[in-house]
mmCIF file of C-alpha atoms in Angstrom:
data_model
loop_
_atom_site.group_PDB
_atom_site.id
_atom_site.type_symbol
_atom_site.label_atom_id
_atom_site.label_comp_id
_atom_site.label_asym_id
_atom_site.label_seq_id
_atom_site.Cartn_x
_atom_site.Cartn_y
_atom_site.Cartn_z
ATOM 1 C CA UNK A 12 12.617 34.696 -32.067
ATOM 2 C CA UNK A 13 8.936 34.178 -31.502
ATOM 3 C CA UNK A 14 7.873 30.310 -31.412
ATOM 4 C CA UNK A 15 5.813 29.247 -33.793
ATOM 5 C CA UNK A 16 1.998 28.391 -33.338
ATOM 6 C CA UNK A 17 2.735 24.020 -33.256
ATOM 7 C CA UNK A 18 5.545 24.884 -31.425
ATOM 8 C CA UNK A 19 3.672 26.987 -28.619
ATOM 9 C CA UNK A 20 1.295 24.394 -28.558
ATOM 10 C CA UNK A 21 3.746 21.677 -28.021
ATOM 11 C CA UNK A 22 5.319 23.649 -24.634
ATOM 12 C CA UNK A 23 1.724 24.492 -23.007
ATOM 13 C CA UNK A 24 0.693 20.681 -23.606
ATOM 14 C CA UNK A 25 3.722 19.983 -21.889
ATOM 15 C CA UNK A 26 3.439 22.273 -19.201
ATOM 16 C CA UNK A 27 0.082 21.300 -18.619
ATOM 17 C CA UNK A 28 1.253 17.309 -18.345
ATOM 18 C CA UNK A 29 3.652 18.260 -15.915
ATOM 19 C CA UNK A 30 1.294 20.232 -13.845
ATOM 20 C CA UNK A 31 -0.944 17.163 -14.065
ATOM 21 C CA UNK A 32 1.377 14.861 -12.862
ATOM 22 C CA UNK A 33 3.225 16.893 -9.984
ATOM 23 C CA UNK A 34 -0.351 18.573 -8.505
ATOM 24 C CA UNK A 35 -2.770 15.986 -9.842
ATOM 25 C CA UNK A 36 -6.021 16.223 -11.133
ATOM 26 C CA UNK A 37 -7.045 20.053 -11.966
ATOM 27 C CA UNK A 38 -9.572 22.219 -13.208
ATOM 28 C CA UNK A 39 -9.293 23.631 -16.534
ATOM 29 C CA UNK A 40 -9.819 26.979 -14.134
ATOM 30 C CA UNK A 41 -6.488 25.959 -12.099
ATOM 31 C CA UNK A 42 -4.818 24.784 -15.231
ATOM 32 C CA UNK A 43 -5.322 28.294 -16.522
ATOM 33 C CA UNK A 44 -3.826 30.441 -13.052
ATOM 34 C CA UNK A 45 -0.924 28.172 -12.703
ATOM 35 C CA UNK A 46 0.135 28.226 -16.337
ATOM 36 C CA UNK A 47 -1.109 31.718 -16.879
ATOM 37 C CA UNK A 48 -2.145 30.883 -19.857
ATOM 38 C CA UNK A 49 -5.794 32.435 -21.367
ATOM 39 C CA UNK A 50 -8.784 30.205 -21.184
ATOM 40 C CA UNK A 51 -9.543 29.460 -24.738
ATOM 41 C CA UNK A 52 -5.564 28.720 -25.082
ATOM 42 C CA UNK A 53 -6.596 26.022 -21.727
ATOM 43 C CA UNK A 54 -9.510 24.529 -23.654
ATOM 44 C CA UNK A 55 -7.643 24.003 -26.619
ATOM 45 C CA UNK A 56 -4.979 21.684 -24.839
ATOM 46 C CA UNK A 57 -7.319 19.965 -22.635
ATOM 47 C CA UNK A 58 -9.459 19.478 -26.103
ATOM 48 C CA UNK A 59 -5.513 18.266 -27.592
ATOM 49 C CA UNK A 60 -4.557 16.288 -24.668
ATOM 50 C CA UNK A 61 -7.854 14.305 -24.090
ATOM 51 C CA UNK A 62 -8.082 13.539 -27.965
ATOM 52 C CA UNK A 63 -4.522 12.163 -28.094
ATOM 53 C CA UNK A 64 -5.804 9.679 -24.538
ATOM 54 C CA UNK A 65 -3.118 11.650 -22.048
ATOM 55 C CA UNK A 66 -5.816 12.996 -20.680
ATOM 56 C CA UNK A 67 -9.517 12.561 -19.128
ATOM 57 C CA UNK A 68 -11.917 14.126 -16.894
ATOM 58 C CA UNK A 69 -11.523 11.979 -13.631
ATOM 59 C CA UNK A 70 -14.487 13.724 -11.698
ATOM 60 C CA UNK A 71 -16.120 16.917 -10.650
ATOM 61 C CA UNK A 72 -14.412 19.653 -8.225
ATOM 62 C CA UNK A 73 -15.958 19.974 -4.492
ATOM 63 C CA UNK A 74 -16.056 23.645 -4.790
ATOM 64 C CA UNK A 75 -18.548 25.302 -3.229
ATOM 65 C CA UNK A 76 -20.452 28.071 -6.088
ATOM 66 C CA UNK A 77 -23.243 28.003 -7.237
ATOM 67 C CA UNK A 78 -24.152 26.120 -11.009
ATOM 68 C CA UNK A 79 -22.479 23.192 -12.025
ATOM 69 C CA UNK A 80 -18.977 21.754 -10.751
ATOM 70 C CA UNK A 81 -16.107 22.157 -12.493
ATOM 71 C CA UNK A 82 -14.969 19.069 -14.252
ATOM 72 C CA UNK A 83 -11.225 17.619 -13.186
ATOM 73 C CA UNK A 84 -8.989 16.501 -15.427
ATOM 74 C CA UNK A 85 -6.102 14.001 -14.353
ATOM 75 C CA UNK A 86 -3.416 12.091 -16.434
ATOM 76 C CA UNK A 87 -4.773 8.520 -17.941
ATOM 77 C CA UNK A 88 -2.753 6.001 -15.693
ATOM 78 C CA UNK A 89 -2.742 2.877 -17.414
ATOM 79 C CA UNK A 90 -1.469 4.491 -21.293
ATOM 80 C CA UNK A 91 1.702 3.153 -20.462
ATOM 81 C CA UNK A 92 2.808 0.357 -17.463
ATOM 82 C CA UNK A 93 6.551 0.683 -16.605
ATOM 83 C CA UNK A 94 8.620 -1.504 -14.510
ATOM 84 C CA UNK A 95 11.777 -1.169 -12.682
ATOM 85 C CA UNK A 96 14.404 -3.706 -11.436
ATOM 86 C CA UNK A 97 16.713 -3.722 -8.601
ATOM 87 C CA UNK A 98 19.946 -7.067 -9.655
ATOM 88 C CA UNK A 99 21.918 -7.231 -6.669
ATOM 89 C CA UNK A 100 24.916 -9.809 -6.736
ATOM 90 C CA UNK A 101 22.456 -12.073 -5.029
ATOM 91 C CA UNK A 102 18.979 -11.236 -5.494
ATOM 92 C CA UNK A 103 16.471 -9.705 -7.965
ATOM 93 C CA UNK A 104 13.499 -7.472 -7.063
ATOM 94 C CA UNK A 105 10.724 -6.163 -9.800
ATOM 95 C CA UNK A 106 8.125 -3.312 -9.277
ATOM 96 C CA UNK A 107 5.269 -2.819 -12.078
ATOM 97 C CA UNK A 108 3.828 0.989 -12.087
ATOM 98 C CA UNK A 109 1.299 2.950 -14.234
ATOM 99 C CA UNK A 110 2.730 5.891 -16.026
ATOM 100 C CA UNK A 111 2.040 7.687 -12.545
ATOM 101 C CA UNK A 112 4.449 6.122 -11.012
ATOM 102 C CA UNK A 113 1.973 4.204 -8.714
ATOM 103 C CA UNK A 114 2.784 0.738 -7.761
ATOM 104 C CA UNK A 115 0.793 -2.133 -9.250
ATOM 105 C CA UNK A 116 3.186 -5.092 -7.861
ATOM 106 C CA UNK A 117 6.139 -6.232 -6.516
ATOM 107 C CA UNK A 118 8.266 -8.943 -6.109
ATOM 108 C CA UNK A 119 11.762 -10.021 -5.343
ATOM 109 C CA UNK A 120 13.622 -13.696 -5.701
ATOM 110 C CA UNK A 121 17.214 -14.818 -4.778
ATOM 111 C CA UNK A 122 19.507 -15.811 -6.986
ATOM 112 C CA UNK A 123 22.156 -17.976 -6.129
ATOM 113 C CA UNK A 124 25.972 -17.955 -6.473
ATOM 114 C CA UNK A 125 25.604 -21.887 -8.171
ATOM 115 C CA UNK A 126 22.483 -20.779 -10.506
ATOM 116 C CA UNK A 127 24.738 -20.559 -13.196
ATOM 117 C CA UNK A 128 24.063 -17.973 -16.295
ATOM 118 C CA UNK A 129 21.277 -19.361 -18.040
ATOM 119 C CA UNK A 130 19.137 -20.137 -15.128
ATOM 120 C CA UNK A 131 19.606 -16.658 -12.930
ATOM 121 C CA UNK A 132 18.639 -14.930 -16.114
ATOM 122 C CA UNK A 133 15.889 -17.347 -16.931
ATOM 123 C CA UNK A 134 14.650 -16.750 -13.097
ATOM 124 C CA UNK A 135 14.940 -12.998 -13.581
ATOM 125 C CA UNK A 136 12.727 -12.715 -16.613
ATOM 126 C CA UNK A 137 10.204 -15.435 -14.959
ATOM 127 C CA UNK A 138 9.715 -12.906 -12.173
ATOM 128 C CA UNK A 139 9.421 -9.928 -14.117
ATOM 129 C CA UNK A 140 6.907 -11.388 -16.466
ATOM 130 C CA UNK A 141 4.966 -13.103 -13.611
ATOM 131 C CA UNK A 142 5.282 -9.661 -11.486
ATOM 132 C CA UNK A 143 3.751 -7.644 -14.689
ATOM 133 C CA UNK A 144 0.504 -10.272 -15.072
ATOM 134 C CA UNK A 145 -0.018 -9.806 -11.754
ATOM 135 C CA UNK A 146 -0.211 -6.300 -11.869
ATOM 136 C CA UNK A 147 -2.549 -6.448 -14.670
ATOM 137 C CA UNK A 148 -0.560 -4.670 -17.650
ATOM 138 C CA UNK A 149 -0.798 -6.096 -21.322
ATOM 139 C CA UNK A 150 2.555 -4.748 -22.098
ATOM 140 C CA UNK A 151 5.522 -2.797 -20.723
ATOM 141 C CA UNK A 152 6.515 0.463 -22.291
ATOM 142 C CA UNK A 153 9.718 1.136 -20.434
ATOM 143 C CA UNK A 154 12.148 -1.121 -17.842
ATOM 144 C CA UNK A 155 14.482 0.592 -15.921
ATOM 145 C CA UNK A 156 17.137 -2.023 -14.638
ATOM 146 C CA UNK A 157 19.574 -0.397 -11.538
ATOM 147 C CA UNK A 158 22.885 -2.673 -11.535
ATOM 148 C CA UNK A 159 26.304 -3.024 -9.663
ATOM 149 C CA UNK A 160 28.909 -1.900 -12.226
ATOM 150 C CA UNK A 161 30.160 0.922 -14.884
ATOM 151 C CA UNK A 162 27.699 2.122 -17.735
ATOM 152 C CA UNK A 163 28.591 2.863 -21.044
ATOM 153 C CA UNK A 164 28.233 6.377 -21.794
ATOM 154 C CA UNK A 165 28.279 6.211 -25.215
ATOM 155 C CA UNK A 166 25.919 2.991 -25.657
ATOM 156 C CA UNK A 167 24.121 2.930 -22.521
ATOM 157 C CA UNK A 168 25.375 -1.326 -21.550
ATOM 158 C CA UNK A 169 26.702 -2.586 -18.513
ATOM 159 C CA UNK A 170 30.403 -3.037 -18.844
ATOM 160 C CA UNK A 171 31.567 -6.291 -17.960
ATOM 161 C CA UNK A 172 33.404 -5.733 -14.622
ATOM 162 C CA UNK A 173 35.309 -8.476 -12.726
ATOM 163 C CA UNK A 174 33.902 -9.426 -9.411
ATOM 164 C CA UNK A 175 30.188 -8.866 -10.486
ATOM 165 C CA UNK A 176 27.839 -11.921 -11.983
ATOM 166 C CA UNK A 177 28.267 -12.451 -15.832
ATOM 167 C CA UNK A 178 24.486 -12.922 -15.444
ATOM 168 C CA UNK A 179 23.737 -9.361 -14.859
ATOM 169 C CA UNK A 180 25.216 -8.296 -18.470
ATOM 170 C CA UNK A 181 23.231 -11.279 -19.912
ATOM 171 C CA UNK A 182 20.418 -10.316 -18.330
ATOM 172 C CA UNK A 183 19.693 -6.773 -19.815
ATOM 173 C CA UNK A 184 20.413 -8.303 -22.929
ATOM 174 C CA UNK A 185 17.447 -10.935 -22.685
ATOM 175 C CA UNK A 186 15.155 -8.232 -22.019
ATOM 176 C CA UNK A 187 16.039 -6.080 -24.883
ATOM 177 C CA UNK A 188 15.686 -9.561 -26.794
ATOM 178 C CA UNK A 189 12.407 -10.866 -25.455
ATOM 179 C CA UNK A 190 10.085 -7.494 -24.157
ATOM 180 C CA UNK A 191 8.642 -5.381 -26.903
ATOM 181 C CA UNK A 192 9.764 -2.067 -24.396
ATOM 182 C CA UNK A 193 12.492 0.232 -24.253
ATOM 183 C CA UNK A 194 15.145 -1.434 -21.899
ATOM 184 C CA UNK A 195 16.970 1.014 -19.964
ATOM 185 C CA UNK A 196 20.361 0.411 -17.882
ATOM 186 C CA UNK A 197 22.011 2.258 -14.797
ATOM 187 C CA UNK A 198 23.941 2.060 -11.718
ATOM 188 C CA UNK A 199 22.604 0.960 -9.084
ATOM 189 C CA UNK A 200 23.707 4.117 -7.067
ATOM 190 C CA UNK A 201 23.234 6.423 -9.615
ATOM 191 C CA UNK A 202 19.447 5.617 -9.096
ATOM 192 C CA UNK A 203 19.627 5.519 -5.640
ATOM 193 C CA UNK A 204 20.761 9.061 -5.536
ATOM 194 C CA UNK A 205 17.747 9.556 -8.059
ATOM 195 C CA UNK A 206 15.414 8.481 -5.795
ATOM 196 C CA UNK A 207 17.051 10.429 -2.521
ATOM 197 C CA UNK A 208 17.212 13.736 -4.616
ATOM 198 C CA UNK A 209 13.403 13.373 -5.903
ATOM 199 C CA UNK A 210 12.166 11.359 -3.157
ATOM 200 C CA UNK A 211 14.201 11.667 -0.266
ATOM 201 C CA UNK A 212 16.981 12.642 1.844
ATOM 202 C CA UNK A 213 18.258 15.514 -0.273
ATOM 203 C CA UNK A 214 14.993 16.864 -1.590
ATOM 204 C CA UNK A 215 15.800 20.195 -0.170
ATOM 205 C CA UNK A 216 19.564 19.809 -1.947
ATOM 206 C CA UNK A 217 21.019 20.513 -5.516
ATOM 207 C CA UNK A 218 24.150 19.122 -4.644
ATOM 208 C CA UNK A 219 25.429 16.137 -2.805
ATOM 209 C CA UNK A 220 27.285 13.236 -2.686
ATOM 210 C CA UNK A 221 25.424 9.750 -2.071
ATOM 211 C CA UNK A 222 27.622 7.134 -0.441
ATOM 212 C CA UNK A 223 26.692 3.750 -1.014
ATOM 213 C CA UNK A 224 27.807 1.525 1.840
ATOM 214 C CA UNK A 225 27.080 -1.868 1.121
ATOM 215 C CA UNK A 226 28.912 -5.622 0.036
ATOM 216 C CA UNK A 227 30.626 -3.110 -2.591
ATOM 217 C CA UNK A 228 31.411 0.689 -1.851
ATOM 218 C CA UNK A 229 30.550 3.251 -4.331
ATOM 219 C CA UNK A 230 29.537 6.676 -4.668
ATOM 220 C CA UNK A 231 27.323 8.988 -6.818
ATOM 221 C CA UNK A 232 27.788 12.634 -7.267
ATOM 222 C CA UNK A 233 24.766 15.300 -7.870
ATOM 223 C CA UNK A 234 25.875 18.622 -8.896
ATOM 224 C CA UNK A 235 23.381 21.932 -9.626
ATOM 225 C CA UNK A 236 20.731 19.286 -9.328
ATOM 226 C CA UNK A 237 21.824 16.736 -12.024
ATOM 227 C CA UNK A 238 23.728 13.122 -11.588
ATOM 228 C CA UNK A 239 27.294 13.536 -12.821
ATOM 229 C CA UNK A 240 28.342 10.358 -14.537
ATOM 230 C CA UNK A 241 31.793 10.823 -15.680
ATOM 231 C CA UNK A 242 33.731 10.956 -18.772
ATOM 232 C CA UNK A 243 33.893 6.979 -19.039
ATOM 233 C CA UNK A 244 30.782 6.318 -16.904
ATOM 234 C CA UNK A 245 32.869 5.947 -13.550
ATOM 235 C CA UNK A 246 32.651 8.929 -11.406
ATOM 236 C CA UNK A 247 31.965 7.183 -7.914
ATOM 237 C CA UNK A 248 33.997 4.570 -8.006
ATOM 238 C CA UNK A 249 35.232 5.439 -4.350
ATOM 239 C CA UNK A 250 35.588 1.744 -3.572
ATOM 240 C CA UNK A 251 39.508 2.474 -5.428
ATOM 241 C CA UNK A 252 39.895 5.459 -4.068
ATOM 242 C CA UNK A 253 43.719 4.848 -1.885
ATOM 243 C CA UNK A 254 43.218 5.760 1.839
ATOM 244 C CA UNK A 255 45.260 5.119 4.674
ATOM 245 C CA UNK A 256 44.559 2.609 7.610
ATOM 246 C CA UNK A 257 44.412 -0.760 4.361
ATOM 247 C CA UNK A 258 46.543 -3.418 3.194
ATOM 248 C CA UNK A 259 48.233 -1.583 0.016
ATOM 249 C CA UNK A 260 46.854 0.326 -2.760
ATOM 250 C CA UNK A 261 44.074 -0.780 -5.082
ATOM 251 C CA UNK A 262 44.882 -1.796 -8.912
ATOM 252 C CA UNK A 263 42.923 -1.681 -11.875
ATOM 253 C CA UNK A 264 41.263 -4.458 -11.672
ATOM 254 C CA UNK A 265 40.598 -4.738 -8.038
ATOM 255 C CA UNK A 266 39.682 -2.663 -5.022
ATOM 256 C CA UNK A 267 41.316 -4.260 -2.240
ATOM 257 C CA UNK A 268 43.418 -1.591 -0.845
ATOM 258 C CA UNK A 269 41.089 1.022 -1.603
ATOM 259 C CA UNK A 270 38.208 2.520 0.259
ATOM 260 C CA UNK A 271 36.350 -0.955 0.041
ATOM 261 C CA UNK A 272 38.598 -2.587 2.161
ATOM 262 C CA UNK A 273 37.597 -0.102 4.921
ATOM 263 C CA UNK A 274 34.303 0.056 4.613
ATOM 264 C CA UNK A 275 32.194 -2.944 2.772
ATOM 265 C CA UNK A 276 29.811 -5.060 4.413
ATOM 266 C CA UNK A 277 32.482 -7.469 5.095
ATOM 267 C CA UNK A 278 34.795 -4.814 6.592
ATOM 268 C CA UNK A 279 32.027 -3.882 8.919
ATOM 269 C CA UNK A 280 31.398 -7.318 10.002
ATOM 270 C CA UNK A 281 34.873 -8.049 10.761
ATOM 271 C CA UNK A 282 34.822 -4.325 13.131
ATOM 272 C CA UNK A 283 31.900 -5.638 14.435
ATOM 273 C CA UNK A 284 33.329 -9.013 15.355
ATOM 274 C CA UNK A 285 36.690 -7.481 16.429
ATOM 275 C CA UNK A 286 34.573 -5.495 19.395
ATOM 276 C CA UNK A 287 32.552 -8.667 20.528
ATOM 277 C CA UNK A 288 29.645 -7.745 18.967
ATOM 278 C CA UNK A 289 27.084 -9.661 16.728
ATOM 279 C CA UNK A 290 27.507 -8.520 13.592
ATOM 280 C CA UNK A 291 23.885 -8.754 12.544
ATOM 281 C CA UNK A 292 22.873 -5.982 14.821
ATOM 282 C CA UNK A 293 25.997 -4.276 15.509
ATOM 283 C CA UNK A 294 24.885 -1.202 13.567
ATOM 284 C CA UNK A 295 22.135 -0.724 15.903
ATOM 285 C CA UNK A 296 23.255 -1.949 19.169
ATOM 286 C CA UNK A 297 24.697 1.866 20.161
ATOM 287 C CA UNK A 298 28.333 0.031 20.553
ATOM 288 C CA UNK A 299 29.976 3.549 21.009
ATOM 289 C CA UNK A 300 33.576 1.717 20.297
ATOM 290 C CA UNK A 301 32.421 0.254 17.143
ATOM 291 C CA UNK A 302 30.162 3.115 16.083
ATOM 292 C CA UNK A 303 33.299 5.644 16.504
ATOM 293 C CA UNK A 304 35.661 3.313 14.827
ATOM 294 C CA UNK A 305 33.201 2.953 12.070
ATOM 295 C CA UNK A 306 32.778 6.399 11.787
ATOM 296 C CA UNK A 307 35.953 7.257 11.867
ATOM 297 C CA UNK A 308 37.083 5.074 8.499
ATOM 298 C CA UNK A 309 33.911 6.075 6.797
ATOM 299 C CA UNK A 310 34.912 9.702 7.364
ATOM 300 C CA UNK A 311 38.499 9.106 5.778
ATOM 301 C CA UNK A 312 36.982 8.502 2.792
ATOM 302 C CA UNK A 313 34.355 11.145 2.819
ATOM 303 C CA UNK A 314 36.958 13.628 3.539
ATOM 304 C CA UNK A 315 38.603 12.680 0.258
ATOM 305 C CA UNK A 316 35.369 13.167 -1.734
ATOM 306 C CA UNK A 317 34.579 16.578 0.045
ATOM 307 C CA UNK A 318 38.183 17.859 -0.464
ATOM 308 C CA UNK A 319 37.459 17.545 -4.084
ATOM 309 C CA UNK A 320 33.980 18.077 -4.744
ATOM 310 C CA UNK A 321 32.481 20.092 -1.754
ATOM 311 C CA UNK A 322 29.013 18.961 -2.162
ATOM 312 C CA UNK A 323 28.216 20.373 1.623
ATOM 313 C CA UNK A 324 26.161 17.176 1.677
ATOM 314 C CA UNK A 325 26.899 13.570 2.159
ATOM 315 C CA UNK A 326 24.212 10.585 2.201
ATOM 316 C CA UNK A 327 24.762 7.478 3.773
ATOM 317 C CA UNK A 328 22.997 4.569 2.234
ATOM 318 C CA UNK A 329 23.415 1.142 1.288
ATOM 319 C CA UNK A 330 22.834 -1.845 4.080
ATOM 320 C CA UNK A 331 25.332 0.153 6.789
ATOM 321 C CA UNK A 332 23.981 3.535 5.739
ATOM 322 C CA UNK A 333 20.701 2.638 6.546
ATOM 323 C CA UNK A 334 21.234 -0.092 9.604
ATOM 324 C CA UNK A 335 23.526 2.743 11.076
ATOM 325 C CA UNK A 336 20.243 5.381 10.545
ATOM 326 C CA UNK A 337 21.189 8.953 12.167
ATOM 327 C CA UNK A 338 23.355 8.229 14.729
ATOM 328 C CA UNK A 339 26.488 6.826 12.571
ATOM 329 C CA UNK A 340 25.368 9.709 10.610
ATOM 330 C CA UNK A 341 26.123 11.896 13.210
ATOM 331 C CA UNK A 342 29.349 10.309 14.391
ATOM 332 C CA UNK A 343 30.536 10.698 10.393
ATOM 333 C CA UNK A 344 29.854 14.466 10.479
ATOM 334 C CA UNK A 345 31.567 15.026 13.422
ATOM 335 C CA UNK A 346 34.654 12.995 12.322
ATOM 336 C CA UNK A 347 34.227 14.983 8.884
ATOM 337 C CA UNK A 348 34.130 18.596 10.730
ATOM 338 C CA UNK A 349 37.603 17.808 12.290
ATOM 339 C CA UNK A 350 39.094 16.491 8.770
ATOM 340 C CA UNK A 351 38.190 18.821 6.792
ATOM 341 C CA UNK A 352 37.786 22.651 6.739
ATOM 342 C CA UNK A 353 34.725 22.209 4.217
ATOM 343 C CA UNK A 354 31.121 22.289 6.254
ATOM 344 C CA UNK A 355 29.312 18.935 5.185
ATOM 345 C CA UNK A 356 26.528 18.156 6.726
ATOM 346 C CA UNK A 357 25.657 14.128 6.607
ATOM 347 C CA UNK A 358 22.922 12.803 6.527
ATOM 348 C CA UNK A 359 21.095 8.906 6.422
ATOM 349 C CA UNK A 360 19.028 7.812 3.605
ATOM 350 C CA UNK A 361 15.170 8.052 3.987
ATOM 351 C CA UNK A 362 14.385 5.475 1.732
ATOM 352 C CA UNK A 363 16.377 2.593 2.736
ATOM 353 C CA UNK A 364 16.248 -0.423 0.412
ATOM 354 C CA UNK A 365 13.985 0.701 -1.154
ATOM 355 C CA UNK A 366 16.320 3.769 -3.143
ATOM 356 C CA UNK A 367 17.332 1.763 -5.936
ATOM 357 C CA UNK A 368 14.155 0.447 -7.274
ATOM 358 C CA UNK A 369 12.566 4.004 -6.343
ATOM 359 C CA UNK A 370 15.250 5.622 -8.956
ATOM 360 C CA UNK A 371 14.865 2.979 -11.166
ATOM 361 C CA UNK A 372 10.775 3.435 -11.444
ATOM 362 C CA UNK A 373 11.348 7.730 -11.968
ATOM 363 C CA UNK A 374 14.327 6.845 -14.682
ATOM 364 C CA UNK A 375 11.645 4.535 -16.941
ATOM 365 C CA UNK A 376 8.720 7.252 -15.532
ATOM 366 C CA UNK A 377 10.611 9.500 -17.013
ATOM 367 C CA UNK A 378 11.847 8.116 -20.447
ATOM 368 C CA UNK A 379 8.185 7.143 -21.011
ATOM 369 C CA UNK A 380 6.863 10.573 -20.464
ATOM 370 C CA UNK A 381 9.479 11.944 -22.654
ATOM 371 C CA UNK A 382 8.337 9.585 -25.579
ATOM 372 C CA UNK A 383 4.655 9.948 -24.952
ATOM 373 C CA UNK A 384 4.051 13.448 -23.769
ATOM 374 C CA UNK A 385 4.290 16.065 -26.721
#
């Protein structure tokens, strides 16, 4: 069934934005060969996109013909200001973009285990509203907030999880209460595994596993290129996934015994400790005793995730995947390899601490885009 004419319109605007925003600024010449569209149909949605202020003529091209230059057109920037935040169980960090995605500030603030409720949401907003004057925007459009803990799929909240601040729950709430913007909600490592897919490590992947490695131990799975969340919201939780080599078995309400045990932050301070070595540079000190113990529990788990997804791809982020860079990468694969029959290849994350916020700018990039773009 043909489409009809406001329809038709509706997909080559859309085409065109994305074209815009992945190539940047074009001529309505190169609009028209990579949409393969005719010109008049090109001059119509540049006409269309520039009256509804998506889109403006940013400058002239440098091409070399005789008569006039072509005019460029590029995406207007500053229609909507987005802004993405990264609550760890200890700390809160804030990025302001343009619709672009291109950073206009950034800031980050601890929060401390006595701050109490109130006051660690209080200092949240304070930073995000200080963060967003700086960066010059009158008003947010869309906040993206990456968080430790289980999302709602059917409402979108943080579920209230023991072991993580009550603050954090608070927090998003506040936000939707006090910022005329859409307030958005994830996991932290869902985003992460955002940012690594779009961004990162597994650009050249359309499935893989991201393993966050960090003071909690979780996991998020990417399958045919999309993030798999789960029927209740909790696929990843590897940190209660039984393994051998702990204390017991995890229980529903806590992951000691699990996966965790083996392989938090804590876990690999105590390895660290156990071999003599500093823990605050153990990852990198090229301990081969550590290193190949480390490895060796990180790959028990991985093994367990492989056998049941086969994602041929495993990223190691999080404070150890990073610290421990490509060589505990390597040391993990070749564990893996002898575990399991399945060929994963394992790899470290590329963008470090920065993953979470990253994913949490292209989630409200995104959304906003959706809204705004026809």
């Amino acid at each position: 069934m043909a489409a009809s004419p406001s329809t038709a319109r509706a997909i080559n605007d859309r085409l065109a934005l994305r074209l815009l925003q992945d190539e940047g600024p074009l001529t309505a010449t190169q609009l028209k060969t990579l949409t393969g569209l005719s010109r008049p149909t090109v001059a119509d949605l540049v006409d269309r996109l520039q009256g509804s202020g998506l889109v403006h003529v940013v400058g002239e091209s440098g091409a070399e013909r005789r008569g006039p230059n072509a005019k460029l057109y590029g995406i207007v920037a500053d229609r909507a200001h987005l802004a993405a935040l990264d609550v760890r169980t200890r700390s809160v960090s804030v990025t302001v973009s343009d619709l672009l995605g291109t950073t206009l500030a950034d800031a980050s603030v601890p929060v401390g285990d006595d701050s109490g409720t109130g006051p660690a949401v209080e200092k949240a907003v304070t930073l995000l509203e200080r963060t967003v004057k700086e960066a010059g925007a009158d008003r947010l459009h869309t906040v993206a907030v990456g968080a430790p803990g289980l999302i709602d799929p059917a409402t979108g909240e943080l579920r209230d999880s023991t072991g993580l601040p009550a603050w954090h729950r608070r927090l998003v709430a506040v936000l939707q209460e006090r910022l005329p913007a859409h307030v958005l909600v994830e996991n932290e490592t869902n985003l992460a595994a955002v940012a690594e897919l779009r961004a990162g490590a597994a650009r050249d992947r359309e499935d893989f596993v991201l393993l966050w490695l960090g003071q909690g131990v979780g996991a998020a799975v990417v399958l045919d290129g999309r993030l798999r969340r789960g029927a209740s919201g909790g696929a990843g939780e590897v940190g209660f996934l039984p393994v051998p080599g702990t204390s017991g078995l995890p229980s529903a309400t806590g992951c000691e015994g699990g996966f965790h045990e083996l392989a938090c932050a804590a876990a690999v301070e105590t390895l660290a400790t156990a071999h003599g070595l500093d823990p605050s540079g153990a990852l990198a000190s090229g301990h081969e005793p550590f290193l190949d113990a480390l490895a060796h529990r990180l790959a028990v788990g991985a093994a367990a995730i492989v056998s049941v997804l086969d994602p041929g791809c495993v990223v190691l982020a999080g404070e150890t995947g990073h610290q421990g860079g490509a060589g505990l990468a390597a040391r993990v694969e070749s564990v893996l390899a002898a575990l399991s029959p399945l060929r994963t290849e394992v790899r470290p994350t590329s963008l470090g601490d920065t993953a979470v916020l990253r994913g949490a700018l292209l989630r409200a990039r995104d959304a906003a885009q959706d809204e705004l773009f026809p």
